Amino acid sequence: MNSNNENLQQQSKRSQKEECLALARQAGIETDRIPSHIAIIMDGNGRWAKQRGLNRSFGHQKGVETVKEITTTAARLGVNYLTLYTFSTENWNRPADEVAALMSLILTAMEEDLFMKNNVSLQIIGELDRIPDNVREAILGLRDRTSVNTGMTVILALSYSSKWEITGAVRRIAEKVKRGELQPEAIEEQTIADELATAFMPDPDLLIRTGGELRLSNYLLWQCAYSELYFCDTYWPDFDTQAFFKAIADYQSRERRYGKTSEQVADTSTIAQ
């Protein structure tokens, strides 16, 4: 009986994945060229709520539903890494009641069933020592329990900023130099990259920011040196699967040159073929 249930679940998952890929193709996406790593700045929750005469916390609650939808869609598309700017170090300066509400919502968003159903694992980057004990213990526990999953990895950037991350990397490198473990002239870009919180994953191919702002807000500054940036006016609570498809289709329409000319990129592609 259990075997039959497992087979039905697997068939359902395959059907949902195939349906998602079909919808993506209808939206103009080449499903064999999905970005491996997508990073998102989830902006606009507060303004979404204000437009409707609601407390900011309602915007954050609606934003949690968007997190679940986009996580599910990304997993079905075959995205390998999805990094979500969940809470910045600057967000600690917000009103205490809003910070408390955000911390509570993080627990709501991190449903174990969401991760297990989609074969998704969890990682966290940021100053976790600043996170309330109950929240930190819950997300670290979920990280450990989902480590068996082999599909997409969701990375929560929580109490995170690039300045904090790079400062920490520089400090650790300086300590190695001081101990005589590393010569200053041996320091290269990779030396720094290896000390970043994101050393376990590739740099983002695509960074999406919702909410209409045109800045990176201290998010993955080192890692996004060659990422494609996509800004949209849609507030995060309204950013649905079709909006996600639109961002990916836009990404696929671009030519990633990494400082080269179009001709050089074309030559490289020809050689690779």
PDB file of C-alpha atoms in Angstrom:
ATOM      1  CA  MET A   1       0.000   0.000   0.000  1.00  0.00           C
ATOM      2  CA  ASN A   2       2.803   2.390   0.902  1.00  0.00           C
ATOM      3  CA  SER A   3       4.521   1.557  -2.376  1.00  0.00           C
ATOM      4  CA  ASN A   4       1.363   2.464  -4.309  1.00  0.00           C
ATOM      5  CA  ASN A   5       1.084   5.780  -2.464  1.00  0.00           C
ATOM      6  CA  GLU A   6       4.712   6.589  -3.199  1.00  0.00           C
ATOM      7  CA  ASN A   7       4.197   5.807  -6.881  1.00  0.00           C
ATOM      8  CA  LEU A   8       1.136   8.055  -7.014  1.00  0.00           C
ATOM      9  CA  GLN A   9       3.074  10.862  -5.321  1.00  0.00           C
ATOM     10  CA  GLN A  10       5.930  10.516  -7.792  1.00  0.00           C
ATOM     11  CA  GLN A  11       3.505  10.563 -10.722  1.00  0.00           C
ATOM     12  CA  SER A  12       1.831  13.671  -9.309  1.00  0.00           C
ATOM     13  CA  LYS A  13       5.191  15.424  -8.929  1.00  0.00           C
ATOM     14  CA  ARG A  14       6.159  14.574 -12.510  1.00  0.00           C
ATOM     15  CA  SER A  15       2.809  15.836 -13.757  1.00  0.00           C
ATOM     16  CA  GLN A  16       3.174  19.118 -11.836  1.00  0.00           C
ATOM     17  CA  LYS A  17       6.712  19.594 -13.140  1.00  0.00           C
ATOM     18  CA  GLU A  18       5.640  18.906 -16.724  1.00  0.00           C
ATOM     19  CA  GLU A  19       2.724  21.323 -16.381  1.00  0.00           C
ATOM     20  CA  CYS A  20       5.055  24.025 -15.034  1.00  0.00           C
ATOM     21  CA  LEU A  21       7.524  23.504 -17.884  1.00  0.00           C
ATOM     22  CA  ALA A  22       4.684  23.667 -20.424  1.00  0.00           C
ATOM     23  CA  LEU A  23       3.478  26.977 -18.971  1.00  0.00           C
ATOM     24  CA  ALA A  24       7.051  28.286 -19.024  1.00  0.00           C
ATOM     25  CA  ARG A  25       7.401  27.422 -22.706  1.00  0.00           C
ATOM     26  CA  GLN A  26       4.117  29.223 -23.406  1.00  0.00           C
ATOM     27  CA  ALA A  27       5.661  32.283 -21.729  1.00  0.00           C
ATOM     28  CA  GLY A  28       8.572  32.155 -24.183  1.00  0.00           C
ATOM     29  CA  ILE A  29      11.088  30.415 -21.937  1.00  0.00           C
ATOM     30  CA  GLU A  30      13.611  27.935 -23.291  1.00  0.00           C
ATOM     31  CA  THR A  31      13.360  25.330 -20.565  1.00  0.00           C
ATOM     32  CA  ASP A  32      16.787  23.898 -21.360  1.00  0.00           C
ATOM     33  CA  ARG A  33      18.395  27.287 -20.520  1.00  0.00           C
ATOM     34  CA  ILE A  34      17.009  27.978 -17.059  1.00  0.00           C
ATOM     35  CA  PRO A  35      19.365  30.111 -14.895  1.00  0.00           C
ATOM     36  CA  SER A  36      21.211  27.886 -12.444  1.00  0.00           C
ATOM     37  CA  HIS A  37      21.190  30.467  -9.642  1.00  0.00           C
ATOM     38  CA  ILE A  38      18.530  33.144  -9.165  1.00  0.00           C
ATOM     39  CA  ALA A  39      18.783  35.721  -6.385  1.00  0.00           C
ATOM     40  CA  ILE A  40      15.813  37.874  -5.400  1.00  0.00           C
ATOM     41  CA  ILE A  41      15.412  41.123  -3.470  1.00  0.00           C
ATOM     42  CA  MET A  42      11.823  40.769  -2.259  1.00  0.00           C
ATOM     43  CA  ASP A  43      10.781  44.413  -2.022  1.00  0.00           C
ATOM     44  CA  GLY A  44       7.446  46.185  -1.757  1.00  0.00           C
ATOM     45  CA  ASN A  45       5.545  44.393   1.014  1.00  0.00           C
ATOM     46  CA  GLY A  46       5.010  47.555   3.043  1.00  0.00           C
ATOM     47  CA  ARG A  47       3.940  49.678   0.087  1.00  0.00           C
ATOM     48  CA  TRP A  48       1.592  46.926  -1.098  1.00  0.00           C
ATOM     49  CA  ALA A  49      -0.133  47.038   2.305  1.00  0.00           C
ATOM     50  CA  LYS A  50      -0.188  50.846   2.438  1.00  0.00           C
ATOM     51  CA  GLN A  51      -1.950  51.022  -0.936  1.00  0.00           C
ATOM     52  CA  ARG A  52      -4.728  48.933   0.596  1.00  0.00           C
ATOM     53  CA  GLY A  53      -4.912  50.825   3.879  1.00  0.00           C
ATOM     54  CA  LEU A  54      -3.471  47.878   5.783  1.00  0.00           C
ATOM     55  CA  ASN A  55      -0.746  47.509   8.380  1.00  0.00           C
ATOM     56  CA  ARG A  56       2.702  46.682   6.955  1.00  0.00           C
ATOM     57  CA  SER A  57       2.532  43.269   8.612  1.00  0.00           C
ATOM     58  CA  PHE A  58      -0.270  42.261   6.231  1.00  0.00           C
ATOM     59  CA  GLY A  59       2.064  42.956   3.323  1.00  0.00           C
ATOM     60  CA  HIS A  60       4.711  40.724   4.849  1.00  0.00           C
ATOM     61  CA  GLN A  61       2.131  37.971   5.390  1.00  0.00           C
ATOM     62  CA  LYS A  62       1.081  38.142   1.747  1.00  0.00           C
ATOM     63  CA  GLY A  63       4.757  38.142   0.796  1.00  0.00           C
ATOM     64  CA  VAL A  64       5.180  34.781   2.547  1.00  0.00           C
ATOM     65  CA  GLU A  65       2.639  33.262   0.158  1.00  0.00           C
ATOM     66  CA  THR A  66       4.687  34.594  -2.755  1.00  0.00           C
ATOM     67  CA  VAL A  67       7.828  32.991  -1.301  1.00  0.00           C
ATOM     68  CA  LYS A  68       6.068  29.628  -1.280  1.00  0.00           C
ATOM     69  CA  GLU A  69       4.779  30.026  -4.844  1.00  0.00           C
ATOM     70  CA  ILE A  70       8.099  31.155  -6.327  1.00  0.00           C
ATOM     71  CA  THR A  71      10.040  28.475  -4.433  1.00  0.00           C
ATOM     72  CA  THR A  72       7.743  25.783  -5.813  1.00  0.00           C
ATOM     73  CA  THR A  73       7.887  27.175  -9.352  1.00  0.00           C
ATOM     74  CA  ALA A  74      11.681  27.525  -9.307  1.00  0.00           C
ATOM     75  CA  ALA A  75      12.099  23.951  -8.082  1.00  0.00           C
ATOM     76  CA  ARG A  76       9.842  22.610 -10.837  1.00  0.00           C
ATOM     77  CA  LEU A  77      11.668  24.631 -13.484  1.00  0.00           C
ATOM     78  CA  GLY A  78      14.996  23.105 -12.508  1.00  0.00           C
ATOM     79  CA  VAL A  79      16.646  26.123 -10.864  1.00  0.00           C
ATOM     80  CA  ASN A  80      19.573  24.859  -8.769  1.00  0.00           C
ATOM     81  CA  TYR A  81      19.918  27.734  -6.288  1.00  0.00           C
ATOM     82  CA  LEU A  82      17.381  30.325  -5.149  1.00  0.00           C
ATOM     83  CA  THR A  83      18.745  32.998  -2.801  1.00  0.00           C
ATOM     84  CA  LEU A  84      16.181  35.192  -1.050  1.00  0.00           C
ATOM     85  CA  TYR A  85      17.064  38.497   0.647  1.00  0.00           C
ATOM     86  CA  THR A  86      14.915  37.815   3.677  1.00  0.00           C
ATOM     87  CA  PHE A  87      16.186  40.300   6.281  1.00  0.00           C
ATOM     88  CA  SER A  88      19.101  42.717   5.967  1.00  0.00           C
ATOM     89  CA  THR A  89      21.342  43.953   8.766  1.00  0.00           C
ATOM     90  CA  GLU A  90      19.811  47.387   8.162  1.00  0.00           C
ATOM     91  CA  ASN A  91      16.332  45.971   8.850  1.00  0.00           C
ATOM     92  CA  TRP A  92      17.210  45.777  12.546  1.00  0.00           C
ATOM     93  CA  ASN A  93      16.675  49.565  12.549  1.00  0.00           C
ATOM     94  CA  ARG A  94      12.962  49.170  11.785  1.00  0.00           C
ATOM     95  CA  PRO A  95      10.313  49.517  14.541  1.00  0.00           C
ATOM     96  CA  ALA A  96      10.596  46.730  17.110  1.00  0.00           C
ATOM     97  CA  ASP A  97       7.062  45.453  16.488  1.00  0.00           C
ATOM     98  CA  GLU A  98       7.740  45.118  12.753  1.00  0.00           C
ATOM     99  CA  VAL A  99      11.015  43.264  13.394  1.00  0.00           C
ATOM    100  CA  ALA A 100       9.216  40.884  15.763  1.00  0.00           C
ATOM    101  CA  ALA A 101       6.496  40.280  13.167  1.00  0.00           C
ATOM    102  CA  LEU A 102       9.095  39.587  10.475  1.00  0.00           C
ATOM    103  CA  MET A 103      10.899  37.078  12.675  1.00  0.00           C
ATOM    104  CA  SER A 104       7.602  35.299  13.335  1.00  0.00           C
ATOM    105  CA  LEU A 105       6.787  35.233   9.629  1.00  0.00           C
ATOM    106  CA  ILE A 106      10.136  33.633   8.828  1.00  0.00           C
ATOM    107  CA  LEU A 107       8.985  30.639  10.849  1.00  0.00           C
ATOM    108  CA  THR A 108       5.679  30.632   8.960  1.00  0.00           C
ATOM    109  CA  ALA A 109       7.414  30.725   5.579  1.00  0.00           C
ATOM    110  CA  MET A 110       9.772  27.871   6.378  1.00  0.00           C
ATOM    111  CA  GLU A 111       7.240  25.055   6.160  1.00  0.00           C
ATOM    112  CA  GLU A 112       9.002  21.704   6.203  1.00  0.00           C
ATOM    113  CA  ASP A 113       6.339  20.242   3.915  1.00  0.00           C
ATOM    114  CA  LEU A 114       7.172  22.855   1.254  1.00  0.00           C
ATOM    115  CA  PHE A 115      10.802  21.737   1.218  1.00  0.00           C
ATOM    116  CA  MET A 116      10.145  18.014   1.378  1.00  0.00           C
ATOM    117  CA  LYS A 117       7.450  17.970  -1.312  1.00  0.00           C
ATOM    118  CA  ASN A 118       9.730  19.839  -3.706  1.00  0.00           C
ATOM    119  CA  ASN A 119      12.958  17.981  -2.771  1.00  0.00           C
ATOM    120  CA  VAL A 120      14.474  21.318  -1.688  1.00  0.00           C
ATOM    121  CA  SER A 121      17.268  21.824   0.845  1.00  0.00           C
ATOM    122  CA  LEU A 122      17.841  24.925   2.967  1.00  0.00           C
ATOM    123  CA  GLN A 123      20.952  26.981   3.682  1.00  0.00           C
ATOM    124  CA  ILE A 124      21.267  30.242   5.622  1.00  0.00           C
ATOM    125  CA  ILE A 125      23.791  33.071   5.297  1.00  0.00           C
ATOM    126  CA  GLY A 126      24.081  36.067   7.603  1.00  0.00           C
ATOM    127  CA  GLU A 127      24.757  37.138  11.196  1.00  0.00           C
ATOM    128  CA  LEU A 128      22.747  34.366  12.800  1.00  0.00           C
ATOM    129  CA  ASP A 129      23.927  35.304  16.298  1.00  0.00           C
ATOM    130  CA  ARG A 130      21.599  38.321  16.102  1.00  0.00           C
ATOM    131  CA  ILE A 131      18.538  36.200  15.325  1.00  0.00           C
ATOM    132  CA  PRO A 132      16.202  35.315  18.239  1.00  0.00           C
ATOM    133  CA  ASP A 133      17.050  31.905  19.689  1.00  0.00           C
ATOM    134  CA  ASN A 134      13.745  30.246  18.770  1.00  0.00           C
ATOM    135  CA  VAL A 135      13.953  31.404  15.151  1.00  0.00           C
ATOM    136  CA  ARG A 136      17.615  30.432  14.798  1.00  0.00           C
ATOM    137  CA  GLU A 137      17.048  26.971  16.278  1.00  0.00           C
ATOM    138  CA  ALA A 138      14.022  26.384  14.043  1.00  0.00           C
ATOM    139  CA  ILE A 139      15.721  27.313  10.779  1.00  0.00           C
ATOM    140  CA  LEU A 140      18.938  25.475  11.626  1.00  0.00           C
ATOM    141  CA  GLY A 141      16.878  22.413  12.464  1.00  0.00           C
ATOM    142  CA  LEU A 142      15.061  22.692   9.135  1.00  0.00           C
ATOM    143  CA  ARG A 143      18.419  23.093   7.384  1.00  0.00           C
ATOM    144  CA  ASP A 144      19.638  19.853   8.932  1.00  0.00           C
ATOM    145  CA  ARG A 145      16.442  17.921   8.173  1.00  0.00           C
ATOM    146  CA  THR A 146      16.339  19.049   4.536  1.00  0.00           C
ATOM    147  CA  SER A 147      20.003  18.243   3.905  1.00  0.00           C
ATOM    148  CA  VAL A 148      18.913  14.845   2.536  1.00  0.00           C
ATOM    149  CA  ASN A 149      17.050  16.511  -0.345  1.00  0.00           C
ATOM    150  CA  THR A 150      18.836  16.505  -3.691  1.00  0.00           C
ATOM    151  CA  GLY A 151      16.965  19.136  -5.699  1.00  0.00           C
ATOM    152  CA  MET A 152      17.118  22.922  -5.524  1.00  0.00           C
ATOM    153  CA  THR A 153      18.813  24.709  -2.624  1.00  0.00           C
ATOM    154  CA  VAL A 154      17.050  27.710  -1.098  1.00  0.00           C
ATOM    155  CA  ILE A 155      19.431  30.135   0.597  1.00  0.00           C
ATOM    156  CA  LEU A 156      17.983  32.593   3.098  1.00  0.00           C
ATOM    157  CA  ALA A 157      20.026  35.778   3.403  1.00  0.00           C
ATOM    158  CA  LEU A 158      19.038  36.516   6.984  1.00  0.00           C
ATOM    159  CA  SER A 159      20.531  39.390   8.976  1.00  0.00           C
ATOM    160  CA  TYR A 160      22.812  39.705   5.969  1.00  0.00           C
ATOM    161  CA  SER A 161      24.702  42.465   4.185  1.00  0.00           C
ATOM    162  CA  SER A 162      27.540  42.377   1.679  1.00  0.00           C
ATOM    163  CA  LYS A 163      29.602  44.829   3.719  1.00  0.00           C
ATOM    164  CA  TRP A 164      29.361  42.508   6.734  1.00  0.00           C
ATOM    165  CA  GLU A 165      30.242  39.510   4.571  1.00  0.00           C
ATOM    166  CA  ILE A 166      33.233  41.096   2.814  1.00  0.00           C
ATOM    167  CA  THR A 167      34.548  42.628   6.048  1.00  0.00           C
ATOM    168  CA  GLY A 168      34.486  39.193   7.652  1.00  0.00           C
ATOM    169  CA  ALA A 169      36.283  37.655   4.677  1.00  0.00           C
ATOM    170  CA  VAL A 170      39.010  40.313   4.781  1.00  0.00           C
ATOM    171  CA  ARG A 171      39.435  39.846   8.526  1.00  0.00           C
ATOM    172  CA  ARG A 172      39.879  36.079   8.184  1.00  0.00           C
ATOM    173  CA  ILE A 173      42.398  36.518   5.377  1.00  0.00           C
ATOM    174  CA  ALA A 174      44.322  39.076   7.470  1.00  0.00           C
ATOM    175  CA  GLU A 175      44.451  36.594  10.342  1.00  0.00           C
ATOM    176  CA  LYS A 176      45.908  33.940   8.024  1.00  0.00           C
ATOM    177  CA  VAL A 177      48.565  36.403   6.867  1.00  0.00           C
ATOM    178  CA  LYS A 178      49.354  37.306  10.475  1.00  0.00           C
ATOM    179  CA  ARG A 179      49.793  33.630  11.384  1.00  0.00           C
ATOM    180  CA  GLY A 180      52.096  33.131   8.409  1.00  0.00           C
ATOM    181  CA  GLU A 181      49.663  30.767   6.667  1.00  0.00           C
ATOM    182  CA  LEU A 182      49.227  33.047   3.654  1.00  0.00           C
ATOM    183  CA  GLN A 183      51.518  35.461   1.836  1.00  0.00           C
ATOM    184  CA  PRO A 184      49.951  38.820   0.848  1.00  0.00           C
ATOM    185  CA  GLU A 185      51.089  38.421  -2.771  1.00  0.00           C
ATOM    186  CA  ALA A 186      49.240  35.090  -2.911  1.00  0.00           C
ATOM    187  CA  ILE A 187      45.871  36.747  -2.285  1.00  0.00           C
ATOM    188  CA  GLU A 188      43.681  36.503  -5.387  1.00  0.00           C
ATOM    189  CA  GLU A 189      40.004  36.976  -6.187  1.00  0.00           C
ATOM    190  CA  GLN A 190      39.364  33.311  -5.420  1.00  0.00           C
ATOM    191  CA  THR A 191      41.036  33.724  -2.024  1.00  0.00           C
ATOM    192  CA  ILE A 192      38.368  36.252  -1.104  1.00  0.00           C
ATOM    193  CA  ALA A 193      35.532  34.292  -2.727  1.00  0.00           C
ATOM    194  CA  ASP A 194      36.480  31.229  -0.685  1.00  0.00           C
ATOM    195  CA  GLU A 195      36.016  33.199   2.542  1.00  0.00           C
ATOM    196  CA  LEU A 196      32.547  34.510   1.679  1.00  0.00           C
ATOM    197  CA  ALA A 197      29.385  33.044   3.173  1.00  0.00           C
ATOM    198  CA  THR A 198      28.389  31.963  -0.336  1.00  0.00           C
ATOM    199  CA  ALA A 199      31.539  29.933  -1.062  1.00  0.00           C
ATOM    200  CA  PHE A 200      29.471  26.736  -1.329  1.00  0.00           C
ATOM    201  CA  MET A 201      27.477  27.911  -4.364  1.00  0.00           C
ATOM    202  CA  PRO A 202      28.018  29.565  -7.771  1.00  0.00           C
ATOM    203  CA  ASP A 203      27.420  33.276  -8.279  1.00  0.00           C
ATOM    204  CA  PRO A 204      23.896  34.314  -9.335  1.00  0.00           C
ATOM    205  CA  ASP A 205      23.112  34.244 -13.041  1.00  0.00           C
ATOM    206  CA  LEU A 206      20.073  36.463 -12.535  1.00  0.00           C
ATOM    207  CA  LEU A 207      19.191  38.924  -9.792  1.00  0.00           C
ATOM    208  CA  ILE A 208      15.565  40.043  -9.584  1.00  0.00           C
ATOM    209  CA  ARG A 209      14.396  43.047  -7.581  1.00  0.00           C
ATOM    210  CA  THR A 210      10.697  43.715  -7.181  1.00  0.00           C
ATOM    211  CA  GLY A 211       9.060  46.926  -5.971  1.00  0.00           C
ATOM    212  CA  GLY A 212      10.419  49.454  -8.456  1.00  0.00           C
ATOM    213  CA  GLU A 213      13.659  50.442  -6.707  1.00  0.00           C
ATOM    214  CA  LEU A 214      16.812  50.475  -8.852  1.00  0.00           C
ATOM    215  CA  ARG A 215      19.547  49.498  -6.406  1.00  0.00           C
ATOM    216  CA  LEU A 216      21.156  46.401  -4.890  1.00  0.00           C
ATOM    217  CA  SER A 217      20.782  47.449  -1.243  1.00  0.00           C
ATOM    218  CA  ASN A 218      23.998  45.858   0.029  1.00  0.00           C
ATOM    219  CA  TYR A 219      23.050  42.433  -1.362  1.00  0.00           C
ATOM    220  CA  LEU A 220      25.549  39.976  -2.890  1.00  0.00           C
ATOM    221  CA  LEU A 221      27.693  42.824  -4.226  1.00  0.00           C
ATOM    222  CA  TRP A 222      30.766  40.657  -4.837  1.00  0.00           C
ATOM    223  CA  GLN A 223      28.788  37.757  -6.248  1.00  0.00           C
ATOM    224  CA  CYS A 224      26.701  39.846  -8.677  1.00  0.00           C
ATOM    225  CA  ALA A 225      29.664  41.324 -10.564  1.00  0.00           C
ATOM    226  CA  TYR A 226      28.507  39.611 -13.766  1.00  0.00           C
ATOM    227  CA  SER A 227      24.904  38.772 -12.907  1.00  0.00           C
ATOM    228  CA  GLU A 228      22.079  39.961 -15.125  1.00  0.00           C
ATOM    229  CA  LEU A 229      19.921  42.439 -13.194  1.00  0.00           C
ATOM    230  CA  TYR A 230      16.147  42.551 -13.601  1.00  0.00           C
ATOM    231  CA  PHE A 231      14.096  45.305 -11.957  1.00  0.00           C
ATOM    232  CA  CYS A 232      10.306  45.407 -12.035  1.00  0.00           C
ATOM    233  CA  ASP A 233       7.670  47.699 -10.526  1.00  0.00           C
ATOM    234  CA  THR A 234       5.572  44.799  -9.235  1.00  0.00           C
ATOM    235  CA  TYR A 235       5.445  44.655  -5.448  1.00  0.00           C
ATOM    236  CA  TRP A 236       6.604  41.338  -4.004  1.00  0.00           C
ATOM    237  CA  PRO A 237       3.129  40.200  -2.821  1.00  0.00           C
ATOM    238  CA  ASP A 238       1.913  40.473  -6.441  1.00  0.00           C
ATOM    239  CA  PHE A 239       4.974  38.801  -7.976  1.00  0.00           C
ATOM    240  CA  ASP A 240       3.474  35.532  -9.176  1.00  0.00           C
ATOM    241  CA  THR A 241       4.614  32.670 -11.392  1.00  0.00           C
ATOM    242  CA  GLN A 242       3.881  34.586 -14.599  1.00  0.00           C
ATOM    243  CA  ALA A 243       5.951  37.545 -13.369  1.00  0.00           C
ATOM    244  CA  PHE A 244       8.750  35.103 -12.546  1.00  0.00           C
ATOM    245  CA  PHE A 245       8.524  33.638 -16.050  1.00  0.00           C
ATOM    246  CA  LYS A 246       8.736  37.149 -17.506  1.00  0.00           C
ATOM    247  CA  ALA A 247      11.978  37.808 -15.602  1.00  0.00           C
ATOM    248  CA  ILE A 248      13.523  34.555 -16.818  1.00  0.00           C
ATOM    249  CA  ALA A 249      12.437  35.195 -20.417  1.00  0.00           C
ATOM    250  CA  ASP A 250      14.049  38.638 -20.227  1.00  0.00           C
ATOM    251  CA  TYR A 251      17.250  37.061 -18.890  1.00  0.00           C
ATOM    252  CA  GLN A 252      17.305  34.593 -21.773  1.00  0.00           C
ATOM    253  CA  SER A 253      16.989  37.433 -24.289  1.00  0.00           C
ATOM    254  CA  ARG A 254      20.287  38.943 -23.148  1.00  0.00           C
ATOM    255  CA  GLU A 255      23.850  38.190 -24.187  1.00  0.00           C
ATOM    256  CA  ARG A 256      26.180  37.587 -21.251  1.00  0.00           C
ATOM    257  CA  ARG A 257      29.586  38.870 -22.345  1.00  0.00           C
ATOM    258  CA  TYR A 258      31.648  38.971 -19.131  1.00  0.00           C
ATOM    259  CA  GLY A 259      33.630  41.943 -20.467  1.00  0.00           C
ATOM    260  CA  LYS A 260      34.121  40.448 -23.936  1.00  0.00           C
ATOM    261  CA  THR A 261      32.763  41.693 -27.250  1.00  0.00           C
ATOM    262  CA  SER A 262      29.762  40.081 -28.917  1.00  0.00           C
ATOM    263  CA  GLU A 263      32.102  38.661 -31.554  1.00  0.00           C
ATOM    264  CA  GLN A 264      34.300  37.026 -28.922  1.00  0.00           C
ATOM    265  CA  VAL A 265      31.274  35.493 -27.225  1.00  0.00           C
ATOM    266  CA  ALA A 266      30.054  34.162 -30.579  1.00  0.00           C
ATOM    267  CA  ASP A 267      33.476  32.662 -31.308  1.00  0.00           C
ATOM    268  CA  THR A 268      33.531  30.963 -27.903  1.00  0.00           C
ATOM    269  CA  SER A 269      30.055  29.528 -28.482  1.00  0.00           C
ATOM    270  CA  THR A 270      31.103  28.186 -31.875  1.00  0.00           C
ATOM    271  CA  ILE A 271      34.168  26.487 -30.405  1.00  0.00           C
ATOM    272  CA  ALA A 272      32.063  24.964 -27.610  1.00  0.00           C
ATOM    273  CA  GLN A 273      29.708  23.458 -30.167  1.00  0.00           C
TER     274      GLN A 273
END
